[in-house]
Structure formats: structure tokens, C-alpha cells
């Protein structure tokens, strides 16, 4: 058990922290801009769709979004396939040039 001045100092420190944390949090989070950013970031107020809305329109929008994402994925896959083919053909051309010329490219070729 801690006795004497050290014990009093630590108790005073803890009491100060216990008072300071809620006060500082109240001051910081009382700002409307911080509240707006927090609500948007953590999505505190996310309400479900109104029952008066047309669900068919929402389903159509979701379907269009899904189809658009699917097309984007196909396009990305095609770009990656072309890139791989390009790299493979470039490597093949470089290896055939090295075999014909007998030069080992890279740093050794630059130093010669």
C-alpha cells in the first residue's frame, strides 16, 4: 500500500484525470461541425427507406448498379489479361535478344 506524499499525489492525479476527460470531451464534441462529421462517419442516423417509396424503382437501381459493377470487373479483367500478355511477349523478346546477342543485360551490360 502506498503511503505518504506519493499516495496523495497519485490520488490527486487520478482525480484530475477523472474530471478532465469528460470536460474535454464535452467541449470537443459540442461543436456542431464535429457532431456532423461524427454522425456521417459512424452513420449514427441511418434510417430505413420510407414505406411510401416504390420498391420496384429501388430494386431497378440496385440491379443497374450491380450490372455496372459487373461490366467494370469484366473490363478490368480484360485490361489485366492484355497487360499480362504484353509483359509475357516483352519478356520473350528480351530473352530471345539476349540469347542471340549473348549479352547479359542489366547492370553488367551498362558497365561494358
mmCIF file of N, CA, C and O in Angstrom:
data_model
loop_
_atom_site.group_PDB
_atom_site.id
_atom_site.type_symbol
_atom_site.label_atom_id
_atom_site.label_comp_id
_atom_site.label_asym_id
_atom_site.label_seq_id
_atom_site.Cartn_x
_atom_site.Cartn_y
_atom_site.Cartn_z
ATOM 1 N N UNK A 1 0.845 -1.182 0.000
ATOM 2 C CA UNK A 1 0.000 0.000 0.000
ATOM 3 C C UNK A 1 0.885 1.237 0.000
ATOM 4 O O UNK A 1 1.900 1.275 0.669
ATOM 5 N N UNK A 2 0.493 2.227 -0.776
ATOM 6 C CA UNK A 2 1.268 3.452 -0.897
ATOM 7 C C UNK A 2 0.834 4.416 0.198
ATOM 8 O O UNK A 2 -0.350 4.671 0.389
ATOM 9 N N UNK A 3 1.825 4.932 0.898
ATOM 10 C CA UNK A 3 1.539 5.859 1.998
ATOM 11 C C UNK A 3 2.269 7.171 1.766
ATOM 12 O O UNK A 3 3.219 7.246 0.997
ATOM 13 N N UNK A 4 1.863 8.195 2.441
ATOM 14 C CA UNK A 4 2.589 9.467 2.419
ATOM 15 C C UNK A 4 2.267 10.311 1.207
ATOM 16 O O UNK A 4 1.206 10.215 0.597
ATOM 17 N N UNK A 5 3.241 11.149 0.832
ATOM 18 C CA UNK A 5 3.052 12.114 -0.243
ATOM 19 C C UNK A 5 2.816 11.441 -1.601
ATOM 20 O O UNK A 5 2.032 11.926 -2.390
ATOM 21 N N UNK A 6 3.501 10.355 -1.874
ATOM 22 C CA UNK A 6 3.328 9.681 -3.164
ATOM 23 C C UNK A 6 1.878 9.228 -3.332
ATOM 24 O O UNK A 6 1.306 9.352 -4.402
ATOM 25 N N UNK A 7 1.295 8.682 -2.293
ATOM 26 C CA UNK A 7 -0.095 8.239 -2.366
ATOM 27 C C UNK A 7 -1.037 9.402 -2.589
ATOM 28 O O UNK A 7 -1.997 9.299 -3.353
ATOM 29 N N UNK A 8 -0.770 10.534 -1.956
ATOM 30 C CA UNK A 8 -1.619 11.715 -2.133
ATOM 31 C C UNK A 8 -1.469 12.279 -3.542
ATOM 32 O O UNK A 8 -2.459 12.684 -4.159
ATOM 33 N N UNK A 9 -0.258 12.265 -4.064
ATOM 34 C CA UNK A 9 -0.025 12.793 -5.406
ATOM 35 C C UNK A 9 -0.738 11.951 -6.465
ATOM 36 O O UNK A 9 -1.337 12.493 -7.401
ATOM 37 N N UNK A 10 -0.662 10.648 -6.335
ATOM 38 C CA UNK A 10 -1.308 9.797 -7.339
ATOM 39 C C UNK A 10 -2.824 9.922 -7.266
ATOM 40 O O UNK A 10 -3.510 9.905 -8.290
ATOM 41 N N UNK A 11 -3.365 10.058 -6.060
ATOM 42 C CA UNK A 11 -4.809 10.233 -5.930
ATOM 43 C C UNK A 11 -5.251 11.563 -6.528
ATOM 44 O O UNK A 11 -6.290 11.645 -7.184
ATOM 45 N N UNK A 12 -4.445 12.600 -6.331
ATOM 46 C CA UNK A 12 -4.769 13.902 -6.920
ATOM 47 C C UNK A 12 -4.701 13.822 -8.447
ATOM 48 O O UNK A 12 -5.549 14.390 -9.150
ATOM 49 N N UNK A 13 -3.716 13.110 -8.970
ATOM 50 C CA UNK A 13 -3.583 12.946 -10.421
ATOM 51 C C UNK A 13 -4.793 12.210 -10.993
ATOM 52 O O UNK A 13 -5.369 12.614 -11.996
ATOM 53 N N UNK A 14 -5.196 11.110 -10.360
ATOM 54 C CA UNK A 14 -6.349 10.353 -10.831
ATOM 55 C C UNK A 14 -7.622 11.194 -10.778
ATOM 56 O O UNK A 14 -8.435 11.168 -11.704
ATOM 57 N N UNK A 15 -7.788 11.960 -9.698
ATOM 58 C CA UNK A 15 -8.964 12.815 -9.578
ATOM 59 C C UNK A 15 -8.989 13.854 -10.694
ATOM 60 O O UNK A 15 -10.033 14.112 -11.296
ATOM 61 N N UNK A 16 -7.842 14.431 -11.005
ATOM 62 C CA UNK A 16 -7.756 15.415 -12.093
ATOM 63 C C UNK A 16 -8.104 14.802 -13.437
ATOM 64 O O UNK A 16 -8.802 15.407 -14.256
ATOM 65 N N UNK A 17 -7.625 13.594 -13.688
ATOM 66 C CA UNK A 17 -7.931 12.908 -14.953
ATOM 67 C C UNK A 17 -9.419 12.584 -15.026
ATOM 68 O O UNK A 17 -10.059 12.778 -16.071
ATOM 69 N N UNK A 18 -9.986 12.118 -13.922
ATOM 70 C CA UNK A 18 -11.410 11.780 -13.904
ATOM 71 C C UNK A 18 -12.277 12.998 -14.183
ATOM 72 O O UNK A 18 -13.350 12.887 -14.760
ATOM 73 N N UNK A 19 -11.829 14.174 -13.773
ATOM 74 C CA UNK A 19 -12.581 15.393 -14.051
ATOM 75 C C UNK A 19 -12.287 15.934 -15.452
ATOM 76 O O UNK A 19 -13.185 16.433 -16.131
ATOM 77 N N UNK A 20 -11.044 15.835 -15.899
ATOM 78 C CA UNK A 20 -10.638 16.463 -17.153
ATOM 79 C C UNK A 20 -11.201 15.738 -18.374
ATOM 80 O O UNK A 20 -11.597 16.392 -19.335
ATOM 81 N N UNK A 21 -11.231 14.425 -18.357
ATOM 82 C CA UNK A 21 -11.653 13.671 -19.540
ATOM 83 C C UNK A 21 -13.087 14.011 -19.958
ATOM 84 O O UNK A 21 -13.329 14.358 -21.112
ATOM 85 N N UNK A 22 -14.074 13.968 -19.064
ATOM 86 C CA UNK A 22 -15.433 14.316 -19.522
ATOM 87 C C UNK A 22 -15.585 15.784 -19.897
ATOM 88 O O UNK A 22 -16.336 16.112 -20.824
ATOM 89 N N UNK A 23 -14.867 16.664 -19.230
ATOM 90 C CA UNK A 23 -14.962 18.090 -19.544
ATOM 91 C C UNK A 23 -14.388 18.352 -20.940
ATOM 92 O O UNK A 23 -14.999 19.035 -21.764
ATOM 93 N N UNK A 24 -13.215 17.802 -21.217
ATOM 94 C CA UNK A 24 -12.590 17.999 -22.526
ATOM 95 C C UNK A 24 -13.453 17.357 -23.623
ATOM 96 O O UNK A 24 -13.660 17.948 -24.692
ATOM 97 N N UNK A 25 -13.990 16.172 -23.368
ATOM 98 C CA UNK A 25 -14.848 15.517 -24.358
ATOM 99 C C UNK A 25 -16.099 16.342 -24.623
ATOM 100 O O UNK A 25 -16.545 16.461 -25.772
ATOM 101 N N UNK A 26 -16.681 16.932 -23.589
ATOM 102 C CA UNK A 26 -17.869 17.773 -23.769
ATOM 103 C C UNK A 26 -17.552 18.997 -24.604
ATOM 104 O O UNK A 26 -18.339 19.387 -25.470
ATOM 105 N N UNK A 27 -16.411 19.609 -24.371
ATOM 106 C CA UNK A 27 -16.036 20.800 -25.122
ATOM 107 C C UNK A 27 -15.762 20.444 -26.584
ATOM 108 O O UNK A 27 -16.225 21.128 -27.504
ATOM 109 N N UNK A 28 -15.046 19.363 -26.826
ATOM 110 C CA UNK A 28 -14.677 18.987 -28.186
ATOM 111 C C UNK A 28 -15.901 18.553 -28.978
ATOM 112 O O UNK A 28 -16.122 19.002 -30.104
ATOM 113 N N UNK A 29 -16.726 17.676 -28.416
ATOM 114 C CA UNK A 29 -17.839 17.103 -29.169
ATOM 115 C C UNK A 29 -19.091 17.962 -29.154
ATOM 116 O O UNK A 29 -20.106 17.587 -29.725
ATOM 117 N N UNK A 30 -19.042 19.126 -28.512
ATOM 118 C CA UNK A 30 -20.183 20.035 -28.519
ATOM 119 C C UNK A 30 -20.184 20.901 -29.777
ATOM 120 O O UNK A 30 -21.171 21.570 -30.054
ATOM 121 N N UNK A 31 -19.114 20.878 -30.554
ATOM 122 C CA UNK A 31 -19.019 21.663 -31.777
ATOM 123 C C UNK A 31 -19.917 21.027 -32.846
ATOM 124 O O UNK A 31 -19.832 19.826 -33.103
ATOM 125 N N UNK A 32 -20.793 21.813 -33.492
ATOM 126 C CA UNK A 32 -21.705 21.237 -34.496
ATOM 127 C C UNK A 32 -20.984 20.578 -35.676
ATOM 128 O O UNK A 32 -21.449 19.569 -36.205
ATOM 129 N N UNK A 33 -19.844 21.139 -36.083
ATOM 130 C CA UNK A 33 -19.109 20.536 -37.193
ATOM 131 C C UNK A 33 -18.600 19.146 -36.818
ATOM 132 O O UNK A 33 -18.650 18.215 -37.623
ATOM 133 N N UNK A 34 -18.093 19.002 -35.605
ATOM 134 C CA UNK A 34 -17.590 17.699 -35.156
ATOM 135 C C UNK A 34 -18.748 16.709 -35.049
ATOM 136 O O UNK A 34 -18.615 15.539 -35.416
ATOM 137 N N UNK A 35 -19.897 17.174 -34.577
ATOM 138 C CA UNK A 35 -21.056 16.286 -34.485
ATOM 139 C C UNK A 35 -21.496 15.818 -35.866
ATOM 140 O O UNK A 35 -21.831 14.647 -36.055
ATOM 141 N N UNK A 36 -21.501 16.718 -36.840
ATOM 142 C CA UNK A 36 -21.910 16.364 -38.199
ATOM 143 C C UNK A 36 -20.940 15.343 -38.797
ATOM 144 O O UNK A 36 -21.361 14.344 -39.385
ATOM 145 N N UNK A 37 -19.643 15.592 -38.633
ATOM 146 C CA UNK A 37 -18.642 14.665 -39.169
ATOM 147 C C UNK A 37 -18.757 13.309 -38.483
ATOM 148 O O UNK A 37 -18.708 12.263 -39.135
ATOM 149 N N UNK A 38 -18.949 13.305 -37.176
ATOM 150 C CA UNK A 38 -19.080 12.048 -36.444
ATOM 151 C C UNK A 38 -20.322 11.285 -36.881
ATOM 152 O O UNK A 38 -20.287 10.069 -37.066
ATOM 153 N N UNK A 39 -21.426 11.999 -37.045
ATOM 154 C CA UNK A 39 -22.670 11.343 -37.452
ATOM 155 C C UNK A 39 -22.533 10.771 -38.854
ATOM 156 O O UNK A 39 -23.020 9.674 -39.142
ATOM 157 N N UNK A 40 -21.861 11.495 -39.756
ATOM 158 C CA UNK A 40 -21.677 10.994 -41.111
ATOM 159 C C UNK A 40 -20.711 9.820 -41.142
ATOM 160 O O UNK A 40 -20.927 8.839 -41.850
ATOM 161 N N UNK A 41 -19.626 9.917 -40.378
ATOM 162 C CA UNK A 41 -18.608 8.874 -40.411
ATOM 163 C C UNK A 41 -19.114 7.575 -39.787
ATOM 164 O O UNK A 41 -18.948 6.502 -40.344
ATOM 165 N N UNK A 42 -19.723 7.678 -38.609
ATOM 166 C CA UNK A 42 -20.173 6.476 -37.912
ATOM 167 C C UNK A 42 -21.604 6.092 -38.285
ATOM 168 O O UNK A 42 -22.107 5.078 -37.820
ATOM 169 N N UNK A 43 -22.269 6.899 -39.088
ATOM 170 C CA UNK A 43 -23.631 6.652 -39.555
ATOM 171 C C UNK A 43 -24.571 6.375 -38.384
ATOM 172 O O UNK A 43 -25.267 5.359 -38.328
ATOM 173 N N UNK A 44 -24.582 7.317 -37.443
ATOM 174 C CA UNK A 44 -25.453 7.180 -36.280
ATOM 175 C C UNK A 44 -26.924 7.231 -36.683
ATOM 176 O O UNK A 44 -27.755 6.562 -36.103
ATOM 177 N N UNK A 45 -27.249 8.051 -37.677
ATOM 178 C CA UNK A 45 -28.639 8.251 -38.045
ATOM 179 C C UNK A 45 -28.901 7.695 -39.443
ATOM 180 O O UNK A 45 -29.046 8.436 -40.397
ATOM 181 N N UNK A 46 -28.933 6.411 -39.568
ATOM 182 C CA UNK A 46 -29.212 5.774 -40.847
ATOM 183 C C UNK A 46 -30.619 5.204 -40.763
ATOM 184 O O UNK A 46 -30.858 4.214 -40.093
ATOM 185 N N UNK A 47 -31.528 5.863 -41.447
ATOM 186 C CA UNK A 47 -32.930 5.473 -41.370
ATOM 187 C C UNK A 47 -33.273 4.528 -42.512
ATOM 188 O O UNK A 47 -32.745 4.652 -43.608
ATOM 189 N N UNK A 48 -34.184 3.611 -42.293
ATOM 190 C CA UNK A 48 -34.608 2.724 -43.385
ATOM 191 C C UNK A 48 -35.434 3.497 -44.406
ATOM 192 O O UNK A 48 -35.892 4.604 -44.152
ATOM 193 N N UNK A 49 -35.637 2.888 -45.547
ATOM 194 C CA UNK A 49 -36.405 3.526 -46.602
ATOM 195 C C UNK A 49 -37.841 3.738 -46.141
ATOM 196 O O UNK A 49 -38.391 2.958 -45.367
ATOM 197 N N UNK A 50 -38.433 4.786 -46.630
ATOM 198 C CA UNK A 50 -39.817 5.103 -46.291
ATOM 199 C C UNK A 50 -40.741 4.048 -46.887
ATOM 200 O O UNK A 50 -40.541 3.593 -48.016
ATOM 201 N N UNK A 51 -41.776 3.661 -46.174
ATOM 202 C CA UNK A 51 -42.684 2.650 -46.721
ATOM 203 C C UNK A 51 -43.499 3.175 -47.906
ATOM 204 O O UNK A 51 -44.088 2.391 -48.637
ATOM 205 N N UNK A 52 -43.491 4.483 -48.097
ATOM 206 C CA UNK A 52 -44.253 5.060 -49.197
ATOM 207 C C UNK A 52 -43.483 5.056 -50.514
ATOM 208 O O UNK A 52 -44.026 5.428 -51.546
ATOM 209 N N UNK A 53 -42.214 4.673 -50.492
ATOM 210 C CA UNK A 53 -41.428 4.688 -51.716
ATOM 211 C C UNK A 53 -41.751 3.461 -52.563
ATOM 212 O O UNK A 53 -42.204 2.432 -52.060
ATOM 213 N N UNK A 54 -41.462 3.586 -53.827
ATOM 214 C CA UNK A 54 -41.702 2.490 -54.753
ATOM 215 C C UNK A 54 -40.497 1.549 -54.702
ATOM 216 O O UNK A 54 -39.391 1.910 -55.100
ATOM 217 N N UNK A 55 -40.698 0.361 -54.208
ATOM 218 C CA UNK A 55 -39.603 -0.590 -54.062
ATOM 219 C C UNK A 55 -39.096 -1.076 -55.412
ATOM 220 O O UNK A 55 -37.926 -1.421 -55.555
ATOM 221 N N UNK A 56 -39.956 -1.105 -56.413
ATOM 222 C CA UNK A 56 -39.543 -1.559 -57.740
ATOM 223 C C UNK A 56 -38.429 -0.652 -58.279
ATOM 224 O O UNK A 56 -37.469 -1.120 -58.870
ATOM 225 N N UNK A 57 -38.571 0.661 -58.077
ATOM 226 C CA UNK A 57 -37.543 1.605 -58.538
ATOM 227 C C UNK A 57 -36.220 1.354 -57.823
ATOM 228 O O UNK A 57 -35.154 1.372 -58.437
ATOM 229 N N UNK A 58 -36.282 1.121 -56.523
ATOM 230 C CA UNK A 58 -35.059 0.841 -55.766
ATOM 231 C C UNK A 58 -34.408 -0.444 -56.248
ATOM 232 O O UNK A 58 -33.182 -0.517 -56.384
ATOM 233 N N UNK A 59 -35.208 -1.466 -56.499
ATOM 234 C CA UNK A 59 -34.655 -2.736 -56.996
ATOM 235 C C UNK A 59 -34.013 -2.550 -58.361
ATOM 236 O O UNK A 59 -32.956 -3.113 -58.642
ATOM 237 N N UNK A 60 -34.671 -1.753 -59.214
ATOM 238 C CA UNK A 60 -34.103 -1.484 -60.533
ATOM 239 C C UNK A 60 -32.781 -0.742 -60.431
ATOM 240 O O UNK A 60 -31.822 -1.044 -61.148
ATOM 241 N N UNK A 61 -32.707 0.230 -59.520
ATOM 242 C CA UNK A 61 -31.458 0.977 -59.327
ATOM 243 C C UNK A 61 -30.351 0.056 -58.829
ATOM 244 O O UNK A 61 -29.210 0.125 -59.296
ATOM 245 N N UNK A 62 -30.679 -0.812 -57.885
ATOM 246 C CA UNK A 62 -29.683 -1.751 -57.370
ATOM 247 C C UNK A 62 -29.226 -2.714 -58.464
ATOM 248 O O UNK A 62 -28.042 -3.048 -58.560
ATOM 249 N N UNK A 63 -30.170 -3.149 -59.300
ATOM 250 C CA UNK A 63 -29.830 -4.065 -60.392
ATOM 251 C C UNK A 63 -28.905 -3.378 -61.394
ATOM 252 O O UNK A 63 -27.912 -3.964 -61.846
ATOM 253 N N UNK A 64 -29.217 -2.120 -61.737
ATOM 254 C CA UNK A 64 -28.359 -1.364 -62.653
ATOM 255 C C UNK A 64 -26.969 -1.174 -62.064
ATOM 256 O O UNK A 64 -25.957 -1.313 -62.767
ATOM 257 N N UNK A 65 -26.910 -0.883 -60.779
ATOM 258 C CA UNK A 65 -25.610 -0.699 -60.125
ATOM 259 C C UNK A 65 -24.808 -1.994 -60.169
ATOM 260 O O UNK A 65 -23.615 -1.992 -60.463
ATOM 261 N N UNK A 66 -25.477 -3.115 -59.900
ATOM 262 C CA UNK A 66 -24.798 -4.411 -59.915
ATOM 263 C C UNK A 66 -24.296 -4.744 -61.311
ATOM 264 O O UNK A 66 -23.177 -5.241 -61.481
ATOM 265 N N UNK A 67 -25.111 -4.464 -62.331
ATOM 266 C CA UNK A 67 -24.693 -4.725 -63.705
ATOM 267 C C UNK A 67 -23.517 -3.842 -64.115
ATOM 268 O O UNK A 67 -22.595 -4.300 -64.789
ATOM 269 N N UNK A 68 -23.543 -2.600 -63.685
ATOM 270 C CA UNK A 68 -22.438 -1.678 -63.990
ATOM 271 C C UNK A 68 -21.138 -2.166 -63.340
ATOM 272 O O UNK A 68 -20.082 -2.172 -63.974
ATOM 273 N N UNK A 69 -21.228 -2.599 -62.088
ATOM 274 C CA UNK A 69 -20.043 -3.121 -61.406
ATOM 275 C C UNK A 69 -19.531 -4.387 -62.095
ATOM 276 O O UNK A 69 -18.317 -4.595 -62.207
ATOM 277 N N UNK A 70 -20.456 -5.218 -62.577
ATOM 278 C CA UNK A 70 -20.068 -6.443 -63.278
ATOM 279 C C UNK A 70 -19.321 -6.103 -64.569
ATOM 280 O O UNK A 70 -18.284 -6.718 -64.872
ATOM 281 N N UNK A 71 -19.820 -5.123 -65.309
ATOM 282 C CA UNK A 71 -19.143 -4.683 -66.533
ATOM 283 C C UNK A 71 -17.761 -4.115 -66.215
ATOM 284 O O UNK A 71 -16.795 -4.372 -66.939
ATOM 285 N N UNK A 72 -17.662 -3.351 -65.134
ATOM 286 C CA UNK A 72 -16.368 -2.787 -64.748
ATOM 287 C C UNK A 72 -15.382 -3.890 -64.387
ATOM 288 O O UNK A 72 -14.196 -3.808 -64.724
ATOM 289 N N UNK A 73 -15.865 -4.922 -63.695
ATOM 290 C CA UNK A 73 -14.979 -6.045 -63.356
ATOM 291 C C UNK A 73 -14.504 -6.765 -64.614
ATOM 292 O O UNK A 73 -13.332 -7.147 -64.716
ATOM 293 N N UNK A 74 -15.413 -6.951 -65.594
ATOM 294 C CA UNK A 74 -15.028 -7.599 -66.853
ATOM 295 C C UNK A 74 -13.981 -6.759 -67.588
ATOM 296 O O UNK A 74 -12.995 -7.286 -68.107
ATOM 297 N N UNK A 75 -14.205 -5.465 -67.639
ATOM 298 C CA UNK A 75 -13.254 -4.572 -68.311
ATOM 299 C C UNK A 75 -11.889 -4.605 -67.619
ATOM 300 O O UNK A 75 -10.851 -4.661 -68.282
ATOM 301 N N UNK A 76 -11.906 -4.604 -66.293
ATOM 302 C CA UNK A 76 -10.653 -4.668 -65.543
ATOM 303 C C UNK A 76 -9.928 -5.993 -65.819
ATOM 304 O O UNK A 76 -8.708 -6.015 -66.021
ATOM 305 N N UNK A 77 -10.673 -7.088 -65.835
ATOM 306 C CA UNK A 77 -10.065 -8.398 -66.109
ATOM 307 C C UNK A 77 -9.459 -8.422 -67.506
ATOM 308 O O UNK A 77 -8.364 -8.970 -67.709
ATOM 309 N N UNK A 78 -10.140 -7.822 -68.474
ATOM 310 C CA UNK A 78 -9.612 -7.750 -69.840
ATOM 311 C C UNK A 78 -8.332 -6.917 -69.886
ATOM 312 O O UNK A 78 -7.356 -7.296 -70.546
ATOM 313 N N UNK A 79 -8.311 -5.804 -69.187
ATOM 314 C CA UNK A 79 -7.100 -4.978 -69.137
ATOM 315 C C UNK A 79 -5.942 -5.735 -68.507
ATOM 316 O O UNK A 79 -4.809 -5.668 -68.995
ATOM 317 N N UNK A 80 -6.210 -6.464 -67.452
ATOM 318 C CA UNK A 80 -5.157 -7.237 -66.791
ATOM 319 C C UNK A 80 -4.654 -8.349 -67.711
ATOM 320 O O UNK A 80 -3.450 -8.633 -67.752
ATOM 321 N N UNK A 81 -5.564 -8.997 -68.459
ATOM 322 C CA UNK A 81 -5.148 -10.050 -69.382
ATOM 323 C C UNK A 81 -4.239 -9.483 -70.464
ATOM 324 O O UNK A 81 -3.194 -10.050 -70.772
ATOM 325 N N UNK A 82 -4.623 -8.317 -71.038
ATOM 326 C CA UNK A 82 -3.785 -7.693 -72.060
ATOM 327 C C UNK A 82 -2.433 -7.281 -71.495
ATOM 328 O O UNK A 82 -1.401 -7.425 -72.152
ATOM 329 N N UNK A 83 -2.433 -6.796 -70.256
ATOM 330 C CA UNK A 83 -1.174 -6.399 -69.622
ATOM 331 C C UNK A 83 -0.261 -7.606 -69.422
ATOM 332 O O UNK A 83 0.943 -7.541 -69.695
ATOM 333 N N UNK A 84 -0.846 -8.719 -68.951
ATOM 334 C CA UNK A 84 -0.037 -9.925 -68.764
ATOM 335 C C UNK A 84 0.540 -10.421 -70.089
ATOM 336 O O UNK A 84 1.691 -10.834 -70.166
ATOM 337 N N UNK A 85 -0.283 -10.395 -71.149
ATOM 338 C CA UNK A 85 0.197 -10.815 -72.462
ATOM 339 C C UNK A 85 1.314 -9.904 -72.949
ATOM 340 O O UNK A 85 2.311 -10.370 -73.503
ATOM 341 N N UNK A 86 1.162 -8.605 -72.719
ATOM 342 C CA UNK A 86 2.180 -7.646 -73.130
ATOM 343 C C UNK A 86 3.500 -7.895 -72.395
ATOM 344 O O UNK A 86 4.571 -7.891 -73.000
ATOM 345 N N UNK A 87 3.399 -8.128 -71.100
ATOM 346 C CA UNK A 87 4.604 -8.386 -70.306
ATOM 347 C C UNK A 87 5.257 -9.691 -70.747
ATOM 348 O O UNK A 87 6.486 -9.774 -70.889
ATOM 349 N N UNK A 88 4.445 -10.715 -70.996
ATOM 350 C CA UNK A 88 4.990 -12.004 -71.413
ATOM 351 C C UNK A 88 5.688 -11.884 -72.768
ATOM 352 O O UNK A 88 6.797 -12.421 -72.956
ATOM 353 N N UNK A 89 5.064 -11.156 -73.699
ATOM 354 C CA UNK A 89 5.698 -11.006 -75.013
ATOM 355 C C UNK A 89 6.973 -10.173 -74.900
ATOM 356 O O UNK A 89 7.965 -10.447 -75.575
ATOM 357 N N UNK A 90 6.982 -9.183 -74.042
ATOM 358 C CA UNK A 90 8.179 -8.356 -73.844
ATOM 359 C C UNK A 90 9.306 -9.182 -73.233
ATOM 360 O O UNK A 90 10.456 -9.088 -73.660
ATOM 361 N N UNK A 91 8.973 -10.009 -72.258
ATOM 362 C CA UNK A 91 9.992 -10.884 -71.651
ATOM 363 C C UNK A 91 10.543 -11.872 -72.676
ATOM 364 O O UNK A 91 11.733 -12.147 -72.711
ATOM 365 N N UNK A 92 9.647 -12.408 -73.491
ATOM 366 C CA UNK A 92 10.076 -13.365 -74.508
ATOM 367 C C UNK A 92 11.005 -12.688 -75.511
ATOM 368 O O UNK A 92 12.033 -13.243 -75.892
ATOM 369 N N UNK A 93 10.663 -11.462 -75.914
ATOM 370 C CA UNK A 93 11.506 -10.730 -76.857
ATOM 371 C C UNK A 93 12.866 -10.418 -76.241
ATOM 372 O O UNK A 93 13.906 -10.549 -76.897
ATOM 373 N N UNK A 94 12.879 -10.018 -74.985
ATOM 374 C CA UNK A 94 14.154 -9.713 -74.320
ATOM 375 C C UNK A 94 15.017 -10.958 -74.165
ATOM 376 O O UNK A 94 16.233 -10.911 -74.361
ATOM 377 N N UNK A 95 14.377 -12.077 -73.812
ATOM 378 C CA UNK A 95 15.167 -13.306 -73.645
ATOM 379 C C UNK A 95 15.717 -13.779 -74.988
ATOM 380 O O UNK A 95 16.845 -14.268 -75.058
ATOM 381 N N UNK A 96 14.957 -13.618 -76.069
ATOM 382 C CA UNK A 96 15.463 -14.032 -77.377
ATOM 383 C C UNK A 96 16.594 -13.106 -77.831
ATOM 384 O O UNK A 96 17.559 -13.551 -78.449
ATOM 385 N N UNK A 97 16.506 -11.813 -77.505
ATOM 386 C CA UNK A 97 17.593 -10.883 -77.841
ATOM 387 C C UNK A 97 18.858 -11.226 -77.081
ATOM 388 O O UNK A 97 19.959 -11.165 -77.618
ATOM 389 N N UNK A 98 18.715 -11.595 -75.803
ATOM 390 C CA UNK A 98 19.885 -11.958 -75.003
ATOM 391 C C UNK A 98 20.537 -13.217 -75.532
ATOM 392 O O UNK A 98 21.759 -13.335 -75.567
ATOM 393 N N UNK A 99 19.710 -14.191 -75.962
ATOM 394 C CA UNK A 99 20.264 -15.435 -76.490
ATOM 395 C C UNK A 99 20.988 -15.191 -77.804
ATOM 396 O O UNK A 99 22.044 -15.773 -78.058
ATOM 397 N N UNK A 100 20.439 -14.330 -78.650
ATOM 398 C CA UNK A 100 21.073 -14.050 -79.939
ATOM 399 C C UNK A 100 22.345 -13.228 -79.775
ATOM 400 O O UNK A 100 23.352 -13.507 -80.392
ATOM 401 N N UNK A 101 22.290 -12.205 -78.934
ATOM 402 C CA UNK A 101 23.428 -11.310 -78.781
ATOM 403 C C UNK A 101 24.459 -11.799 -77.782
ATOM 404 O O UNK A 101 25.595 -11.350 -77.798
ATOM 405 N N UNK A 102 24.059 -12.665 -76.881
ATOM 406 C CA UNK A 102 24.984 -13.141 -75.874
ATOM 407 C C UNK A 102 25.265 -12.105 -74.798
ATOM 408 O O UNK A 102 26.203 -12.232 -74.042
ATOM 409 N N UNK A 103 24.504 -11.062 -74.763
ATOM 410 C CA UNK A 103 24.717 -10.007 -73.772
ATOM 411 C C UNK A 103 23.803 -10.303 -72.591
ATOM 412 O O UNK A 103 22.632 -10.580 -72.733
ATOM 413 N N UNK A 104 24.394 -10.238 -71.392
ATOM 414 C CA UNK A 104 23.568 -10.390 -70.195
ATOM 415 C C UNK A 104 23.204 -8.982 -69.768
ATOM 416 O O UNK A 104 24.004 -8.281 -69.187
ATOM 417 N N UNK A 105 21.992 -8.565 -70.057
ATOM 418 C CA UNK A 105 21.518 -7.197 -69.832
ATOM 419 C C UNK A 105 21.656 -6.762 -68.387
ATOM 420 O O UNK A 105 22.318 -7.390 -67.574
ATOM 421 N N UNK A 106 21.098 -5.634 -68.085
ATOM 422 C CA UNK A 106 21.119 -5.143 -66.715
ATOM 423 C C UNK A 106 22.330 -4.286 -66.456
ATOM 424 O O UNK A 106 22.859 -3.617 -67.333
ATOM 425 N N UNK A 107 22.878 -4.365 -65.255
ATOM 426 C CA UNK A 107 23.979 -3.529 -64.819
ATOM 427 C C UNK A 107 25.281 -3.924 -65.525
ATOM 428 O O UNK A 107 26.073 -3.078 -65.896
ATOM 429 N N UNK A 108 25.488 -5.216 -65.738
ATOM 430 C CA UNK A 108 26.729 -5.649 -66.384
ATOM 431 C C UNK A 108 26.807 -5.122 -67.810
ATOM 432 O O UNK A 108 27.864 -4.735 -68.284
ATOM 433 N N UNK A 109 25.682 -5.106 -68.523
ATOM 434 C CA UNK A 109 25.656 -4.600 -69.876
ATOM 435 C C UNK A 109 25.904 -3.102 -69.918
ATOM 436 O O UNK A 109 26.515 -2.585 -70.838
ATOM 437 N N UNK A 110 25.440 -2.379 -68.910
ATOM 438 C CA UNK A 110 25.630 -0.922 -68.881
ATOM 439 C C UNK A 110 27.068 -0.560 -68.551
ATOM 440 O O UNK A 110 27.567 0.452 -68.972
ATOM 441 N N UNK A 111 27.750 -1.405 -67.786
ATOM 442 C CA UNK A 111 29.116 -1.101 -67.385
ATOM 443 C C UNK A 111 30.095 -1.356 -68.532
ATOM 444 O O UNK A 111 31.183 -0.794 -68.563
ATOM 445 N N UNK A 112 29.757 -2.198 -69.492
ATOM 446 C CA UNK A 112 30.674 -2.576 -70.568
ATOM 447 C C UNK A 112 30.860 -1.481 -71.594
ATOM 448 O O UNK A 112 30.337 -0.502 -71.739
#
